[in-house]
Short mmCIF file of C-alpha atoms in Angstrom, two decimals:
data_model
loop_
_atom_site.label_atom_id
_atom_site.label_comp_id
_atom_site.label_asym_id
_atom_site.label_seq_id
_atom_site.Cartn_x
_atom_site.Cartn_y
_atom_site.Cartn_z
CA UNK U 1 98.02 57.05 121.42
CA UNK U 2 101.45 56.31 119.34
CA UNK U 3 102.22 59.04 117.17
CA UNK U 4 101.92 56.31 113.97
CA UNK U 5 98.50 55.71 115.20
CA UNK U 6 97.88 59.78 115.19
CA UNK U 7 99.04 59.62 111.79
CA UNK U 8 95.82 57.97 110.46
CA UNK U 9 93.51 59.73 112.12
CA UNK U 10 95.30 62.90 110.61
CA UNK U 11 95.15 61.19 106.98
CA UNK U 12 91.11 60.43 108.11
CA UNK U 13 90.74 64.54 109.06
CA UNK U 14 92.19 65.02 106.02
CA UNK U 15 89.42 63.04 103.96
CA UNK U 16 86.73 64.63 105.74
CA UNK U 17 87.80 67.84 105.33
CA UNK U 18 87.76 66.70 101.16
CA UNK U 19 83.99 65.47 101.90
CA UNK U 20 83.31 69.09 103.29
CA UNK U 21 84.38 70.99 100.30
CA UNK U 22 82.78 68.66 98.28
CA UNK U 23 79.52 68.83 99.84
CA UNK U 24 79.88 72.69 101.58
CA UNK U 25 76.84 72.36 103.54
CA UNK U 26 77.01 74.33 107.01
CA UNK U 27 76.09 71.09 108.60
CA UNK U 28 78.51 69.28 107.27
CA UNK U 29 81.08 71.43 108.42
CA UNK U 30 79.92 71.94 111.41
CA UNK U 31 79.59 68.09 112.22
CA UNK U 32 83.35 67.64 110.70
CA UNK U 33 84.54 70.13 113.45
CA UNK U 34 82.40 68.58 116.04
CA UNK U 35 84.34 65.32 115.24
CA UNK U 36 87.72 67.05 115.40
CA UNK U 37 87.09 68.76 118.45
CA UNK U 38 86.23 65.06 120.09
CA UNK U 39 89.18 63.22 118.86
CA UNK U 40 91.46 66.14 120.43
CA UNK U 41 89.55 65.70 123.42
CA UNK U 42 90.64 62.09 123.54
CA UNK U 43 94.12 63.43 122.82
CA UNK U 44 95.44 67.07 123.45
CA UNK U 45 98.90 66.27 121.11
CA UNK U 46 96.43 65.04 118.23
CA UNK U 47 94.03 67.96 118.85
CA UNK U 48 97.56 70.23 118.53
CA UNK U 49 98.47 68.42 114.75
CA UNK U 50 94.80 69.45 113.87
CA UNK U 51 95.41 73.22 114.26
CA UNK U 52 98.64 73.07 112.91
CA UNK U 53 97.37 71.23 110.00
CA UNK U 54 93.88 73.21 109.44
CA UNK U 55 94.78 76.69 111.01
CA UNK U 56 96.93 77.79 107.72
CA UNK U 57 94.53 77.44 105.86
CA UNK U 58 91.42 77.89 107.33
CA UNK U 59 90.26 80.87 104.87
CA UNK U 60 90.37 78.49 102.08
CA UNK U 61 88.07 75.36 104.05
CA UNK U 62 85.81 78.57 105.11
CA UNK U 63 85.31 80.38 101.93
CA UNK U 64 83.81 76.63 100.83
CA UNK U 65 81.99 75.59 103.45
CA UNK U 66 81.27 78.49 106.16
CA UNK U 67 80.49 75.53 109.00
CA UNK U 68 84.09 74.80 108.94
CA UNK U 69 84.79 78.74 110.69
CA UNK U 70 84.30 77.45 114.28
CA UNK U 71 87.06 74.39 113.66
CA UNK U 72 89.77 76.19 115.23
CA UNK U 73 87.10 77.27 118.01
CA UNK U 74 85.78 73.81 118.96
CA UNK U 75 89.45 72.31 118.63
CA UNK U 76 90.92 74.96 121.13
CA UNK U 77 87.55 74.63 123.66
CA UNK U 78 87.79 70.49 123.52
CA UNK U 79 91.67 71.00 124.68
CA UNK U 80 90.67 73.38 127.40
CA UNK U 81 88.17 71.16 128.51
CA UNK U 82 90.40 68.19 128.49
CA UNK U 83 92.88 69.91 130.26
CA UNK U 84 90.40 71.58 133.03
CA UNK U 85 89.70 67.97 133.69
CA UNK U 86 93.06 66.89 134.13
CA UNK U 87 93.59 69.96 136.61
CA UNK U 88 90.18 69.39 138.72
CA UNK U 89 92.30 68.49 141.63
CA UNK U 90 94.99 71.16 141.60
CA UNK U 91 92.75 74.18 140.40
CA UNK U 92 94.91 76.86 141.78
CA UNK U 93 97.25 75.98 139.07
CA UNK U 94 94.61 76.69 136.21
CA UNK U 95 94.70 80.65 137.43
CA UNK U 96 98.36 81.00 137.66
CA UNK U 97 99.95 83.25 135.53
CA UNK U 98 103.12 84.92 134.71
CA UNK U 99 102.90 88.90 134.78
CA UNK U 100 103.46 89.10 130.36
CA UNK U 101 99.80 87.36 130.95
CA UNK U 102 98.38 89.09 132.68
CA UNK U 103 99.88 92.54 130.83
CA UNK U 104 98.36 90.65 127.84
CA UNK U 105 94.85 90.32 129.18
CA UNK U 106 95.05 93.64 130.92
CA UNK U 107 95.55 95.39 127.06
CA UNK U 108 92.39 93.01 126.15
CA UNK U 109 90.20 94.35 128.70
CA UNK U 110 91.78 97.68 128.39
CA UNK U 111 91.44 98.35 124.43
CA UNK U 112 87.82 96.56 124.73
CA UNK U 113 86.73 98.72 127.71
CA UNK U 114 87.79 102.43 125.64
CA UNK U 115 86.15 100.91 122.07
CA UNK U 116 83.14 100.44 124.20
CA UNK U 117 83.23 104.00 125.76
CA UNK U 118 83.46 105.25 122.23
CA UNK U 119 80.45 103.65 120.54
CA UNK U 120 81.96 100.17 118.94
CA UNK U 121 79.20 97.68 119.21
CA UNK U 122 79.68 94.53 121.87
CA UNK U 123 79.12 91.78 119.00
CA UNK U 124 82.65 93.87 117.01
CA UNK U 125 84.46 94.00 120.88
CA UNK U 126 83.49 90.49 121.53
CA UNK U 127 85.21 89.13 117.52
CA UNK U 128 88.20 91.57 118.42
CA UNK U 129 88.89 89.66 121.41
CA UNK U 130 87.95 86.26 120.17
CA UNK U 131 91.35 87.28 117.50
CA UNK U 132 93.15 88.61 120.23
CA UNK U 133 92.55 85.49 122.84
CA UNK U 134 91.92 82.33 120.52
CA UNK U 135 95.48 81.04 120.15
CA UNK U 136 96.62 82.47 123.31
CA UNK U 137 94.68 79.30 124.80
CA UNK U 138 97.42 77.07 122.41
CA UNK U 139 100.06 78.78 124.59
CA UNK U 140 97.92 78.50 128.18
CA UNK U 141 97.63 75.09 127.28
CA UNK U 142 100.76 74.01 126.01
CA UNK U 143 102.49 75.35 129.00
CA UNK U 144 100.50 72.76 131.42
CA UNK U 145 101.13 70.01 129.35
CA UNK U 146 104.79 67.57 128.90
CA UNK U 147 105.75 67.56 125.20
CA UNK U 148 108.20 64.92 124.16
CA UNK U 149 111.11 65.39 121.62
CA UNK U 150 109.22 62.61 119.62
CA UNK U 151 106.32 64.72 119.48
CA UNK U 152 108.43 67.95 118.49
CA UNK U 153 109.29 65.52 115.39
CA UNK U 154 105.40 64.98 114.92
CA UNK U 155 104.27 68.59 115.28
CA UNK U 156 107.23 69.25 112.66
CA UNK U 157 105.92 66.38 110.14
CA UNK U 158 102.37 68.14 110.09
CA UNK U 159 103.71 71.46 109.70
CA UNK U 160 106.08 69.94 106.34
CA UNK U 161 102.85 67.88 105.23
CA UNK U 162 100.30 71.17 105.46
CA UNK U 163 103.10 73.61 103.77
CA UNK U 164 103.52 70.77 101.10
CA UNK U 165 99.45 70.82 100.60
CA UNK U 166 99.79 75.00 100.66
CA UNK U 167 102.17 74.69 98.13
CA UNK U 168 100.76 72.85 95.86
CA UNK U 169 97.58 74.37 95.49
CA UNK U 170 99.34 77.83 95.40
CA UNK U 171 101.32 76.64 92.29
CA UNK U 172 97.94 75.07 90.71
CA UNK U 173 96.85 78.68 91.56
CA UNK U 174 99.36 80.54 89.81
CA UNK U 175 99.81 77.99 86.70
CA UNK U 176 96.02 78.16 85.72
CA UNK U 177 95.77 82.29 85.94
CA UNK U 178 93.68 81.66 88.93
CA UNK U 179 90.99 79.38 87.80
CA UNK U 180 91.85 76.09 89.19
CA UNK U 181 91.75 75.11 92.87
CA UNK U 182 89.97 78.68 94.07
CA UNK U 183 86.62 79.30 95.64
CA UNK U 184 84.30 80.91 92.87
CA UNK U 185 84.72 84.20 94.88
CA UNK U 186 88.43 84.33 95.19
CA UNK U 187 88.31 83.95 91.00
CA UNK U 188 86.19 86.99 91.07
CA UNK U 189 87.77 89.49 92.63
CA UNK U 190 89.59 92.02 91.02
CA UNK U 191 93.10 92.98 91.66
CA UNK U 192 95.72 95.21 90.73
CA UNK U 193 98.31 94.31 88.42
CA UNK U 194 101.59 94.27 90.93
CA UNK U 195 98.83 92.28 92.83
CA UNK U 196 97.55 89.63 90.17
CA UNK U 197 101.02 88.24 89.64
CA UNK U 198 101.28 86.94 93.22
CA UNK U 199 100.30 83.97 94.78
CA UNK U 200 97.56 84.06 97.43
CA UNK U 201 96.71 80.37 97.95
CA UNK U 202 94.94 78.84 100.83
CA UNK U 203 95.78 81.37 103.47
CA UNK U 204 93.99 84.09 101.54
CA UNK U 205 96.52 86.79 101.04
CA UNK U 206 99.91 86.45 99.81
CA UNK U 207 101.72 88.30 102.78
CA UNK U 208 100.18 86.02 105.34
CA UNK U 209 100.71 82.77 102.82
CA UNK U 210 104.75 84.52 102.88
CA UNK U 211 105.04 84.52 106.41
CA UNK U 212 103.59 81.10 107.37
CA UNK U 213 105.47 79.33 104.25
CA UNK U 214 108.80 81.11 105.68
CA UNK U 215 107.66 79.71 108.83
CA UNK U 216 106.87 76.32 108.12
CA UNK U 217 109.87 76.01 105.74
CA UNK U 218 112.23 76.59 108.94
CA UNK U 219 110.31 74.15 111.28
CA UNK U 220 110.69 71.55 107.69
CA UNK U 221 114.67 71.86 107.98
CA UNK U 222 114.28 69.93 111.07
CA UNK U 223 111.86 67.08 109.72
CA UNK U 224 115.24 66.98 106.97
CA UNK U 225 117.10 65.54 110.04
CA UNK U 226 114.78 63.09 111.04
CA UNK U 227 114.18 61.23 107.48
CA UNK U 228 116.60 58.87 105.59
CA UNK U 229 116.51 56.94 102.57
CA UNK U 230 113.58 58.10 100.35
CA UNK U 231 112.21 60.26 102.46
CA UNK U 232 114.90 62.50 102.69
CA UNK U 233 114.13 62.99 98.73
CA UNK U 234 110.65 63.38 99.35
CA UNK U 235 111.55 66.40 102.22
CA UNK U 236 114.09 67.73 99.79
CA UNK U 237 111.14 67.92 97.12
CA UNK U 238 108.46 68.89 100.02
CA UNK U 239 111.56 71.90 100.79
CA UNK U 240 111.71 73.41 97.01
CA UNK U 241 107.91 73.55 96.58
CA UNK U 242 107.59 75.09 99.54
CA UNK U 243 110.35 77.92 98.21
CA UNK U 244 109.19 78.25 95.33
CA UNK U 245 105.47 79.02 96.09
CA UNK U 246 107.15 81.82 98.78
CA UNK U 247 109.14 83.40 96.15
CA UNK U 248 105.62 83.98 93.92
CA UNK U 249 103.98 85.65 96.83
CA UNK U 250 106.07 88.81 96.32
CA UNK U 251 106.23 89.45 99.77
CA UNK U 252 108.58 92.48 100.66
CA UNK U 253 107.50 92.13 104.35
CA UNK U 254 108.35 88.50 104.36
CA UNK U 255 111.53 88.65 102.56
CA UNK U 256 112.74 91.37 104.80
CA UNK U 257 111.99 89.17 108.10
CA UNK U 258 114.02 86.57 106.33
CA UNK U 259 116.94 89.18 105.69
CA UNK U 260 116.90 90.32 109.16
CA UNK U 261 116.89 86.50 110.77
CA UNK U 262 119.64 85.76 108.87
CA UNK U 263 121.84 88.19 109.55
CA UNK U 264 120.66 88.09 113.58
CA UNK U 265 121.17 83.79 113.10
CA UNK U 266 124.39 84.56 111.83
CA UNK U 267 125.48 86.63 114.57
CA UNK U 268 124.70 84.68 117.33
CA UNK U 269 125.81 81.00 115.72
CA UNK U 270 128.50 82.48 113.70
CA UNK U 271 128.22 79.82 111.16
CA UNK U 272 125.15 77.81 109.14
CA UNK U 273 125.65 74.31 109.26
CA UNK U 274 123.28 73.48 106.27
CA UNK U 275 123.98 76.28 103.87
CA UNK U 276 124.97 74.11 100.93
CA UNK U 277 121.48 72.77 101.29
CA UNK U 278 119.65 75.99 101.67
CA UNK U 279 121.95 77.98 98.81
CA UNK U 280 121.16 75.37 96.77
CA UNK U 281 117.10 74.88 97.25
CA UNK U 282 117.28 78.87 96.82
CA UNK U 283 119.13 78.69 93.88
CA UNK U 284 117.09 76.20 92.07
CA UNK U 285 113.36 77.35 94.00
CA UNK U 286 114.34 80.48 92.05
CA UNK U 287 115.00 79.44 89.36
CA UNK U 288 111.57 77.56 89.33
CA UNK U 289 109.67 81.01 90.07
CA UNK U 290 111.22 82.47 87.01
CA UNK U 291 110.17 80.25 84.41
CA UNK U 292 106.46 80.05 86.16
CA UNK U 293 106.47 83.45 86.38
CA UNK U 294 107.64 83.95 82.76
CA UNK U 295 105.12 81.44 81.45
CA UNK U 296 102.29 83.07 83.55
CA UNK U 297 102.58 86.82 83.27
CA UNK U 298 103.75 87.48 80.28
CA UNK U 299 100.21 89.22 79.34
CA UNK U 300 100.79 91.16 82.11
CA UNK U 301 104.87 92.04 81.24
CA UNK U 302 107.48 90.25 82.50
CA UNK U 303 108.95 92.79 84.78
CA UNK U 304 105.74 92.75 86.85
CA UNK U 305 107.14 90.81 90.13
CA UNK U 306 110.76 92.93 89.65
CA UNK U 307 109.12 95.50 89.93
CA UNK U 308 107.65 94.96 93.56
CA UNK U 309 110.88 94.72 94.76
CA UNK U 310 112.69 97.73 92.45
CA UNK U 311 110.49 100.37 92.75
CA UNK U 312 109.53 99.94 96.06
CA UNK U 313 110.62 102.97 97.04
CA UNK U 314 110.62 104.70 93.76
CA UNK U 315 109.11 107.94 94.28
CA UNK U 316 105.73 107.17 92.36
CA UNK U 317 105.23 104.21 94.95
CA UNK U 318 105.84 106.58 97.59
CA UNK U 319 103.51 109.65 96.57
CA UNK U 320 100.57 106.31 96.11
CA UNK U 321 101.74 105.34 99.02
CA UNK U 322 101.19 108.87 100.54
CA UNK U 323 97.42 109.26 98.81
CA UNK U 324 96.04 105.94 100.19
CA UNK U 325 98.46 103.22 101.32
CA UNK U 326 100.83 103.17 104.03
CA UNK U 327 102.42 106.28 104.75
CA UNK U 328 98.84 107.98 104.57
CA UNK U 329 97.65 105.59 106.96
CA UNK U 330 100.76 105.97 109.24
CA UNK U 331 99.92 109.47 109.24
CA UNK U 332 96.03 108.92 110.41
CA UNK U 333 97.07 107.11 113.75
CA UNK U 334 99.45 110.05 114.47
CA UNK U 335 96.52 112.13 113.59
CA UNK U 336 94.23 110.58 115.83
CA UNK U 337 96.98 109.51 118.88
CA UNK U 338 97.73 113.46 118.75
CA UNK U 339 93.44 113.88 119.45
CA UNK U 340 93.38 110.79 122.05
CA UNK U 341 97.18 110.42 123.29
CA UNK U 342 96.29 108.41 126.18
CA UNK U 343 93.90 105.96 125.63
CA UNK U 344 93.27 106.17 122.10
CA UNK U 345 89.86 105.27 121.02
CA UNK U 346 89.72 101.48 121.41
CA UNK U 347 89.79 98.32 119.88
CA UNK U 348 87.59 97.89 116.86
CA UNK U 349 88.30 101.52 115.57
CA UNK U 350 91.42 101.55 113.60
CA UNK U 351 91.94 98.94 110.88
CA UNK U 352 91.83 95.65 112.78
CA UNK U 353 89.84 92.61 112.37
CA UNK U 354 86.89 93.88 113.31
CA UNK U 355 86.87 97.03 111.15
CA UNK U 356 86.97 94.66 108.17
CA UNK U 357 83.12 93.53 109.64
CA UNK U 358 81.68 95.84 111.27
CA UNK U 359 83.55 99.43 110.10
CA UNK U 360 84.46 101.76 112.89
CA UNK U 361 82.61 104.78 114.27
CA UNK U 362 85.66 107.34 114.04
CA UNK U 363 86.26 106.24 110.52
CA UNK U 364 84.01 109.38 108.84
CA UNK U 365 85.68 111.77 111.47
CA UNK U 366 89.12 111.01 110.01
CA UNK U 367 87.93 110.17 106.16
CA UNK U 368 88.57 106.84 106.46
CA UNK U 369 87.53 103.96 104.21
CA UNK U 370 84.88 101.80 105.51
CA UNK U 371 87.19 98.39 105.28
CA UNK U 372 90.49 99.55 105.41
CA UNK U 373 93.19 97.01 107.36
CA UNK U 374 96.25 98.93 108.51
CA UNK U 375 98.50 95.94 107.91
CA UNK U 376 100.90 97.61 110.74
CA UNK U 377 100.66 96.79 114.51
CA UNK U 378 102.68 99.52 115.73
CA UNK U 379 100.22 101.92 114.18
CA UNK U 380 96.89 100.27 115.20
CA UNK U 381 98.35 99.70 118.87
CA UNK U 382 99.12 103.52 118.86
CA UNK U 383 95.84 104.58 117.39
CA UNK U 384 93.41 102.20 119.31
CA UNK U 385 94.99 102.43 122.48
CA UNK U 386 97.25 105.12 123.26
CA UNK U 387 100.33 105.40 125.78
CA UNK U 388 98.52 103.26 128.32
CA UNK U 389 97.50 100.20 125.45
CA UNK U 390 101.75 100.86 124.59
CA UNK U 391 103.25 100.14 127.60
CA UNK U 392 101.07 97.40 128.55
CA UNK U 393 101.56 96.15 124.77
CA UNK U 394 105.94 96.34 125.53
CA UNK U 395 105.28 94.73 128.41
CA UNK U 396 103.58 91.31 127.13
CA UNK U 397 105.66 91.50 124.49
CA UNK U 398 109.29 91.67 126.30
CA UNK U 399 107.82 88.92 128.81
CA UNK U 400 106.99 86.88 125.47
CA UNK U 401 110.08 87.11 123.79
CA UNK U 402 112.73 87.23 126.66
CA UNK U 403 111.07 83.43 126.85
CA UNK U 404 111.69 82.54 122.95
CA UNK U 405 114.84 84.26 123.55
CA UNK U 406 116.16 81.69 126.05
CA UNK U 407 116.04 79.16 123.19
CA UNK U 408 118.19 80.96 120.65
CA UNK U 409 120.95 78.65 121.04
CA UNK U 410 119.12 75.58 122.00
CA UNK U 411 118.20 72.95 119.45
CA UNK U 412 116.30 72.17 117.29
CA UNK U 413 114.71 75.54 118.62
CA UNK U 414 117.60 78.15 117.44
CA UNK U 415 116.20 78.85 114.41
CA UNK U 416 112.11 78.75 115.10
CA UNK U 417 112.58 81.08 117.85
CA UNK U 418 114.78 83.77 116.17
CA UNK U 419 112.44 83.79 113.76
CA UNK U 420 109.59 84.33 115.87
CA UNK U 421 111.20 87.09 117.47
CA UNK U 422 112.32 88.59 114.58
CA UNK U 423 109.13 87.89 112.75
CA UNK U 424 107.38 89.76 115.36
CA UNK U 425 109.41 92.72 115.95
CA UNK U 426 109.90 93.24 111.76
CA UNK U 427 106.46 91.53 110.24
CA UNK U 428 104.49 94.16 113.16
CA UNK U 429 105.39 96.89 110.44
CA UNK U 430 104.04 95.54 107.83
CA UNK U 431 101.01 92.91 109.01
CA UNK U 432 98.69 92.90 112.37
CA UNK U 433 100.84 90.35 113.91
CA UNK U 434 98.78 89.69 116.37
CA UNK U 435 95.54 89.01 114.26
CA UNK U 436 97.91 86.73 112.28
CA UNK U 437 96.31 83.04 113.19
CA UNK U 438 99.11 81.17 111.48
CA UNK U 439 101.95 82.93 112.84
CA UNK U 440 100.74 83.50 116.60
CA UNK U 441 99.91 79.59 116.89
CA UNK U 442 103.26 79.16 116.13
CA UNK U 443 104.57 81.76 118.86
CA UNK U 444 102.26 80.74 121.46
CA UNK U 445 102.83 77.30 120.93
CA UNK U 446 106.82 77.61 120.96
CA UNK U 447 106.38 79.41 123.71
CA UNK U 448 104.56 77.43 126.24
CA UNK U 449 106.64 74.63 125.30
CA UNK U 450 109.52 76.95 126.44
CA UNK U 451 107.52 77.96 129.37
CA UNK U 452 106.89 74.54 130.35
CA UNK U 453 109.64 72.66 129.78
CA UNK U 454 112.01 75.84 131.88
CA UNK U 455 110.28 74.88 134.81
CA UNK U 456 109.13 78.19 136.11
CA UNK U 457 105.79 77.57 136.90
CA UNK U 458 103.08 74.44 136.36
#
């Protein structure tokens, strides 16, 4: 299938999806992911543009129709199938693995195993690993498969048009005080003032929203270099919404992954050969924010979104931060590594996806909150699994990013894959990186490309 030909079954995915927020029956949804996962059966590179397209912003779709939950599922099982199929003759090829695989798996079964020695339930084990495993199956497959430059170009065009989509609705978001474009229960819910000023838009949270925008606005600078005429306007355009709706999220995490890429880009290139264009798109993306911002929160005081930034560290942040935020949460997992240094109590019992469903039996031992997320890898790691979930977690992670690394200086990869690295090393203080759908789909997909197209195995 031609990639122009992939285009309009991505503009028809795109029309059903419409039909399924229109009419949010479970059926419906269910049947529109059924159809999804058969067209990427038919073609593994069209099944790829549908995650990148529908992934982002997934809790949006969901939180309107609840059948459209398993899309990402069905998408990722039709590509395994596919590519089972295409391996039926060379099998032993299907179960090889390099050893940051099999470190990764081992920390699975490893965290799993302790949560269910310690009295998590097998339905909250089972959705832990289900975050944990989904989108390493884009990287398992990715790696066995040949990806052309021309379908780099496509992957990129999918990311620019779904960050463009983001975008807008964020802004529709922010300009109507949150009553336009929002599932009914979105509008409801109550949030703090430094909170209500930011921009949470399709990916349900402003920090992940930050991150993936930051994301997708890197992988857009390269669909900038593959338009002319009109189009280039139309990037250019697709480029400041895209900044603009990142600067409203408020993200201090995000901005200081973009702080700390720069200055490790700048190191390693020594020079930025597009940074009239991206001193300019920041200068006037900011610019935009302002005057939204001004129009939009002036109920609220116009110093609102400063303030995230200027009293982050102010000592009244910090003593909140010590009662119930952070730095009291940081201090938890040392409290509980220092009662269960070596394995730690499991997955499933320290603010990760699965706490958020089904709570966590340790939590009224340690006066937790039922639903807390610890928004901070490093500290869940250390809490759910001890030394041994540590060391098995450094080594995945240096196989992982020793293999983005080899691309640092490679294009059009230099700047994707710094930021990956970067993004995970940084963004694990402040988010569950690895829960993040968005921003592991990314890594795992840049990285079986890398893995595949190196020639070390497959």
């Amino acid at each position: 299938m031609t990639h122009s030909t992939r285009f309009y079954y991505i503009w028809a995915s795109i029309f059903f999806i419409l039909l399924g927020l229109l009419f949010p029956s479970i059926y419906t949804g269910l049947f529109i992911s059924f159809g999804l996962a058969y067209a990427a059966f038919r073609d593994e590179k069209l099944g790829i543009a549908y995650l990148l397209l529908f992934i982002p912003m997934r809790p949006f779709l969901v939180a309107f129709n609840p059948g459209l939950k398993f899309i990402g599922l069905f998408i990722i099982i039709a590509l395994l199938v596919r590519l089972l199929l295409q391996y039926r003759n060379n099998i032993p090829k299907l179960f090889s693995f390099r050893y940051f695989e099999i470190l990764y798996f081992l920390f699975c079964l490893f965290g799993a195993g302790i949560g269910l020695l310690n009295g998590v339930s097998f339905i909250a084990i089972a959705m832990q690993l289900h975050t944990l495993l989904l989108f390493y199956f884009v990287y398992y497959i990715v790696s066995r498969i040949t990806v052309q430059h021309d379908d780099i170009v496509f992957f990129a065009k999918i990311t620019f048009i779904a960050s463009v989509i983001m975008s807008v609705q964020g802004l529709i978001e922010k300009l109507s005080l949150r009553t336009m474009l929002l599932p009914e229960a979105w509008k409801d819910l109550v949030l703090a003032p430094t909170n209500k000023i930011r921009i949470y838009g399709m990916a349900g949270g402003p920090n992940e929203l930050a991150l993936y925008l930051t994301l997708a606005f890197l992988i857009s600078l390269y669909v900038l270099q593959h338009v002319s005429g009109k189009m280039k306007y139309v990037t250019y355009t697709g480029l400041m919404l895209i900044a603009t709706t990142l600067w409203l999220t408020y993200s201090r995490g995000a901005f200081l992954t973009v702080i700390v890429f720069g200055l490790v880009y700048l190191c390693i290139h020594r020079k930025m050969p597009i940074w009239r264009a991206l001193l300019v798109i920041s200068l006037l993306s900011f610019l935009c924010a302002t005057c939204i911002s001004k129009m939009t929160n002036y109920l609220e005081g116009d110093q609102v979104g400063v303030k995230r930034f200027t009293e982050a560290l102010s000592e009244d942040t910090v003593e909140l931060s010590k009662q119930d935020g952070r730095i009291y949460y940081v201090k938890k997992a040392v409290e509980i590594f220092q009662d269960k240094p070596i394995t730690g109590y499991g997955l499933g019992t320290f603010g990760d996806a699965a706490t958020q469903t089904f709570s966590s039996p340790i939590y009224k031992q340690y006066g937790i909150t039922w639903n807390f997320y610890s928004d901070n890898q490093y500290i869940q790691i250390l809490a759910e699994t001890g030394i041994i979930g540590v060391l098995l977690c450094a080594g995945f992670t240096f196989g992982f990013l020793s293999l983005l690394w080899k691309y640092r200086r490679k294009a059009p990869f230099a700047p994707l894959t710094l930021y990956l690295i970067v993004g995970a090393i940084i963004g694990s203080a402040f988010y569950n990186i690895l829960e993040n759908a968005s921003f592991m789909m990314y890594f795992f997909l840049t990285a079986g490309y890398i893995q595949h197209a190196t020639k070390k195995s497959y």
